[in-house]
PDB file of C-alpha atoms in Angstrom:
ATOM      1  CA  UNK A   1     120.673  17.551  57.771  1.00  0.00           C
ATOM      2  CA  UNK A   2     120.621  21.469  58.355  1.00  0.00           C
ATOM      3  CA  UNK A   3     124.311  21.614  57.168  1.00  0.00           C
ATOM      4  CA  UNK A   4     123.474  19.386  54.025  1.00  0.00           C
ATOM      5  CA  UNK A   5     120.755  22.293  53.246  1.00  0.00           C
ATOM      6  CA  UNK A   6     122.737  25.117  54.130  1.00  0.00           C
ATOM      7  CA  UNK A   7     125.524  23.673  51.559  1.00  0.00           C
ATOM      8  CA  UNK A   8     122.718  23.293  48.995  1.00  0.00           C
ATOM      9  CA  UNK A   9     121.790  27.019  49.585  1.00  0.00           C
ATOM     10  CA  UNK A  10     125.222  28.030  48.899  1.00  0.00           C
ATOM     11  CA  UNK A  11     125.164  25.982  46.038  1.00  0.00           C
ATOM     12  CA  UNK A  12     122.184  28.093  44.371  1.00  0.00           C
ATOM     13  CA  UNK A  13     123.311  30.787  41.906  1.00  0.00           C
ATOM     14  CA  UNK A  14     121.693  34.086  40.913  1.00  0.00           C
ATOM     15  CA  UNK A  15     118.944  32.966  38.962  1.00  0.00           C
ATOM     16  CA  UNK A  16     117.728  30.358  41.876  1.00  0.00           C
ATOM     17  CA  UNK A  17     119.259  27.583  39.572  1.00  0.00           C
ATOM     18  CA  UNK A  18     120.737  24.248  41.529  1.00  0.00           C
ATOM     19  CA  UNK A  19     124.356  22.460  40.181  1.00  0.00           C
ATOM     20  CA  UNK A  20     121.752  20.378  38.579  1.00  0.00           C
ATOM     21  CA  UNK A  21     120.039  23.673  36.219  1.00  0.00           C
ATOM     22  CA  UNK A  22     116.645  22.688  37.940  1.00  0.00           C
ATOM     23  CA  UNK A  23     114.952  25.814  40.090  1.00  0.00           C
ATOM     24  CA  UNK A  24     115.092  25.264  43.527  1.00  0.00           C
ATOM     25  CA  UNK A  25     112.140  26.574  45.203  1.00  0.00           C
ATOM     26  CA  UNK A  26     112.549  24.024  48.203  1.00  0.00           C
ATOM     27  CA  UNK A  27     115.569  23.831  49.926  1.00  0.00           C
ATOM     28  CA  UNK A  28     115.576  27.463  51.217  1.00  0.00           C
ATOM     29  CA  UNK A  29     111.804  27.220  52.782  1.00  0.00           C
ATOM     30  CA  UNK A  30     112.427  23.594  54.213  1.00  0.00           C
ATOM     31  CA  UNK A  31     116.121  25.023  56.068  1.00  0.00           C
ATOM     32  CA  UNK A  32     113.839  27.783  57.988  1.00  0.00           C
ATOM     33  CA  UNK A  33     111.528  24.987  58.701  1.00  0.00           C
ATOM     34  CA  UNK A  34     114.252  23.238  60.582  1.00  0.00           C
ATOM     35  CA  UNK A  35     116.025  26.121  61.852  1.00  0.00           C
ATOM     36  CA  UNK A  36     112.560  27.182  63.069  1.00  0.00           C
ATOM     37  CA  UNK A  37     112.180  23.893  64.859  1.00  0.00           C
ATOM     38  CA  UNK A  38     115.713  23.398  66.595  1.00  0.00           C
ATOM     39  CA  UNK A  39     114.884  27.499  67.663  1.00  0.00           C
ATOM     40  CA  UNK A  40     117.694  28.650  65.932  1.00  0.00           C
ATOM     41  CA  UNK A  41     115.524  31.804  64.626  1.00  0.00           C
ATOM     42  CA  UNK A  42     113.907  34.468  65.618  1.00  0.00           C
ATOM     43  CA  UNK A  43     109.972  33.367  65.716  1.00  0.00           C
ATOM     44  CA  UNK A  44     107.411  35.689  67.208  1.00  0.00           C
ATOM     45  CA  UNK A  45     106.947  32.704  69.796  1.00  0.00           C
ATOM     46  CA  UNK A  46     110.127  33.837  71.041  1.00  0.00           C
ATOM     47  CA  UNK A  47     110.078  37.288  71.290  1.00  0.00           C
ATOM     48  CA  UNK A  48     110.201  39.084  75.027  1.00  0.00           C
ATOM     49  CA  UNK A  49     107.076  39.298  76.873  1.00  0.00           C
ATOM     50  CA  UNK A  50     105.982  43.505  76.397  1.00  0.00           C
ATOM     51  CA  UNK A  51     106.771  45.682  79.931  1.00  0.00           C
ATOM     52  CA  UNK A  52     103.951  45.499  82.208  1.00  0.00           C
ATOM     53  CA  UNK A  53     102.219  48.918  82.442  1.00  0.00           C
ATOM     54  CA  UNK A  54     102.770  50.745  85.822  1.00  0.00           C
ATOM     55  CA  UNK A  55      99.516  50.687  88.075  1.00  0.00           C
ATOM     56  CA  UNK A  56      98.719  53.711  89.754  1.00  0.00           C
ATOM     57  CA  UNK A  57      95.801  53.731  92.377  1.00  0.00           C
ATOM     58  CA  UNK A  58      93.100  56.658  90.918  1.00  0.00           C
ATOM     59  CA  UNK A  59      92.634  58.372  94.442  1.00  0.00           C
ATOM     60  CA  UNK A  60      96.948  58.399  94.172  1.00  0.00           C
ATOM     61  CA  UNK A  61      98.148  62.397  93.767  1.00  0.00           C
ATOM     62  CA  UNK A  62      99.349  62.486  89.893  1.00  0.00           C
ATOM     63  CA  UNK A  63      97.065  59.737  89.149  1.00  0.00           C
ATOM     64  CA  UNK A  64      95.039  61.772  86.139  1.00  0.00           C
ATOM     65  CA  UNK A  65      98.603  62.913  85.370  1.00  0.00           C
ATOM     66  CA  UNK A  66     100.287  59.876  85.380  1.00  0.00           C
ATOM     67  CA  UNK A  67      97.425  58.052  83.525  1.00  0.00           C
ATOM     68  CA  UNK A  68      97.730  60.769  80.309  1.00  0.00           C
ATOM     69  CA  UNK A  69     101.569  59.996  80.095  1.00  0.00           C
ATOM     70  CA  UNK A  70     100.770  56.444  80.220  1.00  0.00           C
ATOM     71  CA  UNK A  71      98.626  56.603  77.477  1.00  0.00           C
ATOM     72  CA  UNK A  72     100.226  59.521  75.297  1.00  0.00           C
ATOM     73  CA  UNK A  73     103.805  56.499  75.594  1.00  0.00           C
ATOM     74  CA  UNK A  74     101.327  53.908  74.036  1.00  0.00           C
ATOM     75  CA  UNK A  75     101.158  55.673  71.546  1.00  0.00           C
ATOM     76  CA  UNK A  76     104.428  57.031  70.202  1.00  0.00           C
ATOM     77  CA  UNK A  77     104.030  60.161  71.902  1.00  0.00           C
ATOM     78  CA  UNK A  78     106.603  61.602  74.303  1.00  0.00           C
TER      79      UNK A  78
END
């Protein structure tokens, strides 16, 4: 079925016209759908969990230190 759309898609010309000369507002939406389904995209469901942030004890040496880099690398900041 995803091949039959994808041929369909490539079937579209510049003005979003099928073979037919209908607009085809459908087939491009319902081929992410599937794609979307069988995982073949990227999906924010699938992105990499985020780094876990480095704990550092407060009564550590640095720790004040440490805790200002931490944040100033949150945000953008080097």
């Amino acid at each position: 079925m995803i091949r039959r759309l994808a041929d369909a898609i490539d079937a579209i010309d510049a003005e979003g016209l099928n073979p037919a000369g209908k607009l085809d507002n459908v087939t491009i939406p319902t081929y992410l759908r599937y794609a979307e389904a069988l995982g073949m995209t990227l999906s924010k469901a699938a992105s990499p969990p985020k780094p876990e942030a480095h704990v550092v004890p407060d009564d550590s040496p640095g720790a004040r230190i440490i805790a200002m880099q931490q944040r100033a690398s949150r945000r953008g900041a080097s």
